[in-house]
Amino acid sequence: MAEGIHVLDDYYLAITLLVTIAYQLFFFSIAFSFKFDKLTDFAGGTNFVILAILTLALSRSPDARQVVASVFMMVWGLRLSLFLLFRVLKTGKDDRFDDKRDRFFPFLGFWVFQMLWVWVCSLPVTVLNSPAVRRYSPQPSFGTGRDIAGVVLFAVGFVMESVSDVQRFVFRSRNDKSAICESGFFYWSRHPNYFGEIIIQFSVYMICVSAAADGPVGGQAFKALYATILGPFFLTILLMFVSGLPLSERSGAKKRYENGLNWEAYQRYLNRTSILIPFPPQIYERLPTIIKRTVFLEFPMYVFDPTKDSDIAKNQQPADGEQRRNSSSKDRRSGELLTNRG
């Protein structure tokens, strides 16, 4: 088995970090200089593709496991970047940067965080393709139980994320802001796109770690391969506690309540639909609150309480929907990661 080309270190950590920094700073310079938002998410998604291609090429004579894991990362990154590019071209601009576009350091801060997102979430594929792992042979043929489970989970997650992204985009383009998207995957989950994205990252990790779990990889390479679970965990934490659910759940409910955007119907939708994990709404609606808060991850930080969180006086009724129908609502952005795609 060819060991792979050594570049800076045995795990390709330095070269992938340098490429990521250079790639993101290139697009940052364009975005800041020309006040151009349309390439921001495209730069994030395509960066995954570049790192997967680079490390796969450097590994020389890759085996089937490397090819599958790398291609999965490429397909996911390319699909995400093209969808977000299409969406921002349709909407015209990215509202996330209205307060940052003209401020160098706040705007740069977003791009630095995007660098971190790309580099960390690429770790499973990066390490799998590295000389430190490739020097162990013979590695198990692709097709172990863990490999098959990873492929199945990737397919499920990819379909869920891709289809739900399209479903929501089409729904929003055909309906006003008071309408509630509760069909398709959104019948089972309020954020099926996030759930699909999390599944994708863990599925790629499962495939990558097979080289250590079912093969001869040992020593520091064994530990490094297992440690790349940091990637899917980082994405999960990002979506659940930083840029995903926290930015869409409570703020979205508050906006509907204060602007009279079909609040009562939306409140019923919140009560019967799982926040993340797909589940039959007829059963979910009847579950005790403690089960929703623990097993189904609907933490108190996501819950909007009109008496505590609304800017409207407690004795004042929500504003009439027709008077405030034009209030803007922000869409979800990647990986939408850094930005909210839900």
PDB file of N, CA and C in Angstrom, residues 205-276:
ATOM      1  N   TYR A 205     -17.876   9.900   9.405  1.00  0.00           N
ATOM      2  CA  TYR A 205     -16.958   9.502  10.482  1.00  0.00           C
ATOM      3  C   TYR A 205     -16.964   7.984  10.666  1.00  0.00           C
ATOM      4  N   MET A 206     -18.142   7.370  10.637  1.00  0.00           N
ATOM      5  CA  MET A 206     -18.234   5.916  10.803  1.00  0.00           C
ATOM      6  C   MET A 206     -17.418   5.179   9.752  1.00  0.00           C
ATOM      7  N   ILE A 207     -17.484   5.656   8.528  1.00  0.00           N
ATOM      8  CA  ILE A 207     -16.735   5.021   7.442  1.00  0.00           C
ATOM      9  C   ILE A 207     -15.238   5.211   7.658  1.00  0.00           C
ATOM     10  N   CYS A 208     -14.838   6.435   8.021  1.00  0.00           N
ATOM     11  CA  CYS A 208     -13.411   6.731   8.198  1.00  0.00           C
ATOM     12  C   CYS A 208     -12.801   5.938   9.348  1.00  0.00           C
ATOM     13  N   VAL A 209     -13.529   5.800  10.438  1.00  0.00           N
ATOM     14  CA  VAL A 209     -12.963   5.155  11.624  1.00  0.00           C
ATOM     15  C   VAL A 209     -12.865   3.637  11.465  1.00  0.00           C
ATOM     16  N   SER A 210     -13.476   3.085  10.438  1.00  0.00           N
ATOM     17  CA  SER A 210     -13.382   1.639  10.203  1.00  0.00           C
ATOM     18  C   SER A 210     -11.946   1.187  10.012  1.00  0.00           C
ATOM     19  N   ALA A 211     -11.109   2.076   9.485  1.00  0.00           N
ATOM     20  CA  ALA A 211      -9.695   1.725   9.278  1.00  0.00           C
ATOM     21  C   ALA A 211      -9.005   1.411  10.599  1.00  0.00           C
ATOM     22  N   ALA A 212      -9.492   2.002  11.691  1.00  0.00           N
ATOM     23  CA  ALA A 212      -8.927   1.724  13.009  1.00  0.00           C
ATOM     24  C   ALA A 212      -9.727   0.665  13.747  1.00  0.00           C
ATOM     25  N   ALA A 213     -11.057   0.738  13.657  1.00  0.00           N
ATOM     26  CA  ALA A 213     -11.911  -0.183  14.414  1.00  0.00           C
ATOM     27  C   ALA A 213     -11.826  -1.611  13.881  1.00  0.00           C
ATOM     28  N   ASP A 214     -11.695  -1.756  12.562  1.00  0.00           N
ATOM     29  CA  ASP A 214     -11.710  -3.087  11.956  1.00  0.00           C
ATOM     30  C   ASP A 214     -10.405  -3.445  11.262  1.00  0.00           C
ATOM     31  N   GLY A 215      -9.395  -2.607  11.449  1.00  0.00           N
ATOM     32  CA  GLY A 215      -8.145  -2.853  10.733  1.00  0.00           C
ATOM     33  C   GLY A 215      -6.919  -2.756  11.613  1.00  0.00           C
ATOM     34  N   PRO A 216      -5.737  -2.674  10.988  1.00  0.00           N
ATOM     35  CA  PRO A 216      -4.471  -2.747  11.717  1.00  0.00           C
ATOM     36  C   PRO A 216      -3.972  -1.404  12.241  1.00  0.00           C
ATOM     37  N   VAL A 217      -4.660  -0.331  11.962  1.00  0.00           N
ATOM     38  CA  VAL A 217      -4.172   0.992  12.381  1.00  0.00           C
ATOM     39  C   VAL A 217      -4.005   1.032  13.890  1.00  0.00           C
ATOM     40  N   GLY A 218      -2.854   1.463  14.350  1.00  0.00           N
ATOM     41  CA  GLY A 218      -2.575   1.499  15.778  1.00  0.00           C
ATOM     42  C   GLY A 218      -1.798   2.735  16.173  1.00  0.00           C
ATOM     43  N   GLY A 219      -1.332   2.759  17.401  1.00  0.00           N
ATOM     44  CA  GLY A 219      -0.516   3.861  17.885  1.00  0.00           C
ATOM     45  C   GLY A 219      -1.234   5.196  17.873  1.00  0.00           C
ATOM     46  N   GLN A 220      -0.481   6.251  17.578  1.00  0.00           N
ATOM     47  CA  GLN A 220      -1.048   7.595  17.547  1.00  0.00           C
ATOM     48  C   GLN A 220      -2.059   7.763  16.414  1.00  0.00           C
ATOM     49  N   ALA A 221      -1.872   7.041  15.318  1.00  0.00           N
ATOM     50  CA  ALA A 221      -2.819   7.121  14.203  1.00  0.00           C
ATOM     51  C   ALA A 221      -4.189   6.590  14.623  1.00  0.00           C
ATOM     52  N   PHE A 222      -4.188   5.529  15.414  1.00  0.00           N
ATOM     53  CA  PHE A 222      -5.441   4.971  15.941  1.00  0.00           C
ATOM     54  C   PHE A 222      -6.177   6.022  16.765  1.00  0.00           C
ATOM     55  N   LYS A 223      -5.432   6.667  17.668  1.00  0.00           N
ATOM     56  CA  LYS A 223      -6.043   7.686  18.521  1.00  0.00           C
ATOM     57  C   LYS A 223      -6.509   8.888  17.698  1.00  0.00           C
ATOM     58  N   ALA A 224      -5.705   9.270  16.718  1.00  0.00           N
ATOM     59  CA  ALA A 224      -6.049  10.429  15.900  1.00  0.00           C
ATOM     60  C   ALA A 224      -7.324  10.190  15.097  1.00  0.00           C
ATOM     61  N   LEU A 225      -7.455   8.969  14.552  1.00  0.00           N
ATOM     62  CA  LEU A 225      -8.628   8.655  13.746  1.00  0.00           C
ATOM     63  C   LEU A 225      -9.898   8.694  14.598  1.00  0.00           C
ATOM     64  N   TYR A 226      -9.822   8.139  15.795  1.00  0.00           N
ATOM     65  CA  TYR A 226     -10.980   8.181  16.692  1.00  0.00           C
ATOM     66  C   TYR A 226     -11.267   9.614  17.155  1.00  0.00           C
ATOM     67  N   ALA A 227     -10.210  10.395  17.334  1.00  0.00           N
ATOM     68  CA  ALA A 227     -10.371  11.774  17.815  1.00  0.00           C
ATOM     69  C   ALA A 227     -11.067  12.672  16.800  1.00  0.00           C
ATOM     70  N   THR A 228     -11.110  12.232  15.543  1.00  0.00           N
ATOM     71  CA  THR A 228     -11.762  13.063  14.527  1.00  0.00           C
ATOM     72  C   THR A 228     -13.277  13.111  14.705  1.00  0.00           C
ATOM     73  N   ILE A 229     -13.793  12.397  15.703  1.00  0.00           N
ATOM     74  CA  ILE A 229     -15.218  12.539  16.036  1.00  0.00           C
ATOM     75  C   ILE A 229     -15.502  13.972  16.475  1.00  0.00           C
ATOM     76  N   LEU A 230     -14.442  14.720  16.745  1.00  0.00           N
ATOM     77  CA  LEU A 230     -14.579  16.142  17.038  1.00  0.00           C
ATOM     78  C   LEU A 230     -15.338  16.847  15.916  1.00  0.00           C
ATOM     79  N   GLY A 231     -15.139  16.409  14.661  1.00  0.00           N
ATOM     80  CA  GLY A 231     -15.804  17.038  13.524  1.00  0.00           C
ATOM     81  C   GLY A 231     -17.319  16.995  13.611  1.00  0.00           C
ATOM     82  N   PRO A 232     -17.926  15.798  13.643  1.00  0.00           N
ATOM     83  CA  PRO A 232     -19.389  15.746  13.746  1.00  0.00           C
ATOM     84  C   PRO A 232     -19.933  16.339  15.041  1.00  0.00           C
ATOM     85  N   PHE A 233     -19.194  16.210  16.141  1.00  0.00           N
ATOM     86  CA  PHE A 233     -19.648  16.821  17.390  1.00  0.00           C
ATOM     87  C   PHE A 233     -19.617  18.347  17.299  1.00  0.00           C
ATOM     88  N   PHE A 234     -18.589  18.875  16.645  1.00  0.00           N
ATOM     89  CA  PHE A 234     -18.491  20.321  16.473  1.00  0.00           C
ATOM     90  C   PHE A 234     -19.680  20.850  15.683  1.00  0.00           C
ATOM     91  N   LEU A 235     -20.027  20.167  14.609  1.00  0.00           N
ATOM     92  CA  LEU A 235     -21.176  20.595  13.804  1.00  0.00           C
ATOM     93  C   LEU A 235     -22.465  20.502  14.606  1.00  0.00           C
ATOM     94  N   THR A 236     -22.623  19.429  15.374  1.00  0.00           N
ATOM     95  CA  THR A 236     -23.832  19.260  16.186  1.00  0.00           C
ATOM     96  C   THR A 236     -23.966  20.376  17.213  1.00  0.00           C
ATOM     97  N   ILE A 237     -22.873  20.690  17.894  1.00  0.00           N
ATOM     98  CA  ILE A 237     -22.887  21.769  18.885  1.00  0.00           C
ATOM     99  C   ILE A 237     -23.182  23.105  18.211  1.00  0.00           C
ATOM    100  N   LEU A 238     -22.614  23.307  17.042  1.00  0.00           N
ATOM    101  CA  LEU A 238     -22.833  24.541  16.299  1.00  0.00           C
ATOM    102  C   LEU A 238     -24.312  24.724  15.960  1.00  0.00           C
ATOM    103  N   LEU A 239     -24.930  23.672  15.450  1.00  0.00           N
ATOM    104  CA  LEU A 239     -26.331  23.763  15.047  1.00  0.00           C
ATOM    105  C   LEU A 239     -27.278  23.853  16.238  1.00  0.00           C
ATOM    106  N   MET A 240     -26.912  23.206  17.344  1.00  0.00           N
ATOM    107  CA  MET A 240     -27.812  23.168  18.487  1.00  0.00           C
ATOM    108  C   MET A 240     -27.640  24.328  19.466  1.00  0.00           C
ATOM    109  N   PHE A 241     -26.427  24.904  19.511  1.00  0.00           N
ATOM    110  CA  PHE A 241     -26.185  25.897  20.554  1.00  0.00           C
ATOM    111  C   PHE A 241     -25.600  27.222  20.074  1.00  0.00           C
ATOM    112  N   VAL A 242     -25.261  27.327  18.787  1.00  0.00           N
ATOM    113  CA  VAL A 242     -24.630  28.555  18.318  1.00  0.00           C
ATOM    114  C   VAL A 242     -25.418  29.227  17.199  1.00  0.00           C
ATOM    115  N   SER A 243     -25.447  28.628  16.038  1.00  0.00           N
ATOM    116  CA  SER A 243     -25.991  29.332  14.875  1.00  0.00           C
ATOM    117  C   SER A 243     -27.231  28.707  14.267  1.00  0.00           C
ATOM    118  N   GLY A 244     -27.626  27.562  14.748  1.00  0.00           N
ATOM    119  CA  GLY A 244     -28.778  26.897  14.137  1.00  0.00           C
ATOM    120  C   GLY A 244     -30.057  27.139  14.903  1.00  0.00           C
ATOM    121  N   LEU A 245     -30.384  26.227  15.790  1.00  0.00           N
ATOM    122  CA  LEU A 245     -31.634  26.310  16.544  1.00  0.00           C
ATOM    123  C   LEU A 245     -31.749  27.574  17.391  1.00  0.00           C
ATOM    124  N   PRO A 246     -30.702  28.030  18.081  1.00  0.00           N
ATOM    125  CA  PRO A 246     -30.858  29.238  18.899  1.00  0.00           C
ATOM    126  C   PRO A 246     -31.262  30.473  18.106  1.00  0.00           C
ATOM    127  N   LEU A 247     -30.829  30.565  16.850  1.00  0.00           N
ATOM    128  CA  LEU A 247     -31.141  31.745  16.050  1.00  0.00           C
ATOM    129  C   LEU A 247     -32.478  31.648  15.324  1.00  0.00           C
ATOM    130  N   SER A 248     -33.053  30.454  15.275  1.00  0.00           N
ATOM    131  CA  SER A 248     -34.289  30.305  14.516  1.00  0.00           C
ATOM    132  C   SER A 248     -35.512  30.027  15.373  1.00  0.00           C
ATOM    133  N   GLU A 249     -35.348  29.311  16.478  1.00  0.00           N
ATOM    134  CA  GLU A 249     -36.501  28.885  17.261  1.00  0.00           C
ATOM    135  C   GLU A 249     -37.176  30.026  18.021  1.00  0.00           C
ATOM    136  N   ARG A 250     -36.515  30.541  19.048  1.00  0.00           N
ATOM    137  CA  ARG A 250     -37.149  31.561  19.885  1.00  0.00           C
ATOM    138  C   ARG A 250     -37.395  32.849  19.103  1.00  0.00           C
ATOM    139  N   SER A 251     -36.421  33.267  18.300  1.00  0.00           N
ATOM    140  CA  SER A 251     -36.588  34.506  17.540  1.00  0.00           C
ATOM    141  C   SER A 251     -37.688  34.387  16.496  1.00  0.00           C
ATOM    142  N   GLY A 252     -37.801  33.187  15.885  1.00  0.00           N
ATOM    143  CA  GLY A 252     -38.850  32.973  14.897  1.00  0.00           C
ATOM    144  C   GLY A 252     -40.233  33.014  15.531  1.00  0.00           C
ATOM    145  N   ALA A 253     -40.371  32.384  16.700  1.00  0.00           N
ATOM    146  CA  ALA A 253     -41.649  32.403  17.400  1.00  0.00           C
ATOM    147  C   ALA A 253     -41.987  33.812  17.870  1.00  0.00           C
ATOM    148  N   LYS A 254     -40.996  34.534  18.361  1.00  0.00           N
ATOM    149  CA  LYS A 254     -41.217  35.912  18.814  1.00  0.00           C
ATOM    150  C   LYS A 254     -41.698  36.786  17.665  1.00  0.00           C
ATOM    151  N   LYS A 255     -41.101  36.621  16.510  1.00  0.00           N
ATOM    152  CA  LYS A 255     -41.478  37.424  15.351  1.00  0.00           C
ATOM    153  C   LYS A 255     -42.921  37.151  14.945  1.00  0.00           C
ATOM    154  N   ARG A 256     -43.301  35.888  14.974  1.00  0.00           N
ATOM    155  CA  ARG A 256     -44.686  35.545  14.630  1.00  0.00           C
ATOM    156  C   ARG A 256     -45.663  36.116  15.659  1.00  0.00           C
ATOM    157  N   TYR A 257     -45.324  36.012  16.924  1.00  0.00           N
ATOM    158  CA  TYR A 257     -46.217  36.494  17.982  1.00  0.00           C
ATOM    159  C   TYR A 257     -46.396  38.006  17.904  1.00  0.00           C
ATOM    160  N   GLU A 258     -45.297  38.724  17.810  1.00  0.00           N
ATOM    161  CA  GLU A 258     -45.358  40.178  17.852  1.00  0.00           C
ATOM    162  C   GLU A 258     -45.910  40.799  16.578  1.00  0.00           C
ATOM    163  N   ASN A 259     -45.853  40.081  15.478  1.00  0.00           N
ATOM    164  CA  ASN A 259     -46.356  40.621  14.215  1.00  0.00           C
ATOM    165  C   ASN A 259     -47.663  39.969  13.772  1.00  0.00           C
ATOM    166  N   GLY A 260     -48.240  39.164  14.653  1.00  0.00           N
ATOM    167  CA  GLY A 260     -49.530  38.561  14.336  1.00  0.00           C
ATOM    168  C   GLY A 260     -49.511  37.657  13.132  1.00  0.00           C
ATOM    169  N   LEU A 261     -48.422  36.903  12.966  1.00  0.00           N
ATOM    170  CA  LEU A 261     -48.279  36.035  11.796  1.00  0.00           C
ATOM    171  C   LEU A 261     -48.757  34.614  12.116  1.00  0.00           C
ATOM    172  N   ASN A 262     -50.067  34.474  12.220  1.00  0.00           N
ATOM    173  CA  ASN A 262     -50.678  33.155  12.419  1.00  0.00           C
ATOM    174  C   ASN A 262     -50.121  32.478  13.675  1.00  0.00           C
ATOM    175  N   TRP A 263     -50.005  33.245  14.760  1.00  0.00           N
ATOM    176  CA  TRP A 263     -49.350  32.770  15.960  1.00  0.00           C
ATOM    177  C   TRP A 263     -50.024  31.545  16.584  1.00  0.00           C
ATOM    178  N   GLU A 264     -51.323  31.537  16.687  1.00  0.00           N
ATOM    179  CA  GLU A 264     -52.002  30.423  17.348  1.00  0.00           C
ATOM    180  C   GLU A 264     -51.761  29.104  16.619  1.00  0.00           C
ATOM    181  N   ALA A 265     -51.844  29.136  15.288  1.00  0.00           N
ATOM    182  CA  ALA A 265     -51.584  27.916  14.513  1.00  0.00           C
ATOM    183  C   ALA A 265     -50.124  27.489  14.641  1.00  0.00           C
ATOM    184  N   TYR A 266     -49.231  28.478  14.684  1.00  0.00           N
ATOM    185  CA  TYR A 266     -47.810  28.153  14.827  1.00  0.00           C
ATOM    186  C   TYR A 266     -47.524  27.563  16.201  1.00  0.00           C
ATOM    187  N   GLN A 267     -48.221  28.054  17.206  1.00  0.00           N
ATOM    188  CA  GLN A 267     -48.059  27.520  18.554  1.00  0.00           C
ATOM    189  C   GLN A 267     -48.481  26.058  18.614  1.00  0.00           C
ATOM    190  N   ARG A 268     -49.543  25.718  17.904  1.00  0.00           N
ATOM    191  CA  ARG A 268     -49.978  24.313  17.842  1.00  0.00           C
ATOM    192  C   ARG A 268     -48.940  23.472  17.110  1.00  0.00           C
ATOM    193  N   TYR A 269     -48.343  24.038  16.061  1.00  0.00           N
ATOM    194  CA  TYR A 269     -47.300  23.324  15.320  1.00  0.00           C
ATOM    195  C   TYR A 269     -46.094  23.055  16.220  1.00  0.00           C
ATOM    196  N   LEU A 270     -45.697  24.034  17.023  1.00  0.00           N
ATOM    197  CA  LEU A 270     -44.583  23.853  17.951  1.00  0.00           C
ATOM    198  C   LEU A 270     -44.876  22.751  18.961  1.00  0.00           C
ATOM    199  N   ASN A 271     -46.085  22.681  19.411  1.00  0.00           N
ATOM    200  CA  ASN A 271     -46.466  21.735  20.453  1.00  0.00           C
ATOM    201  C   ASN A 271     -46.502  20.297  19.960  1.00  0.00           C
ATOM    202  N   ARG A 272     -46.814  20.113  18.683  1.00  0.00           N
ATOM    203  CA  ARG A 272     -46.983  18.744  18.187  1.00  0.00           C
ATOM    204  C   ARG A 272     -45.833  18.246  17.317  1.00  0.00           C
ATOM    205  N   THR A 273     -44.861  19.112  17.020  1.00  0.00           N
ATOM    206  CA  THR A 273     -43.787  18.717  16.106  1.00  0.00           C
ATOM    207  C   THR A 273     -42.433  18.767  16.803  1.00  0.00           C
ATOM    208  N   SER A 274     -41.697  17.682  16.720  1.00  0.00           N
ATOM    209  CA  SER A 274     -40.371  17.588  17.332  1.00  0.00           C
ATOM    210  C   SER A 274     -39.445  18.654  16.758  1.00  0.00           C
ATOM    211  N   ILE A 275     -38.607  19.225  17.608  1.00  0.00           N
ATOM    212  CA  ILE A 275     -37.725  20.296  17.166  1.00  0.00           C
ATOM    213  C   ILE A 275     -36.644  19.802  16.200  1.00  0.00           C
ATOM    214  N   LEU A 276     -36.158  18.575  16.393  1.00  0.00           N
ATOM    215  CA  LEU A 276     -35.039  18.090  15.576  1.00  0.00           C
ATOM    216  C   LEU A 276     -35.223  16.643  15.123  1.00  0.00           C
TER     217      LEU A 276
END
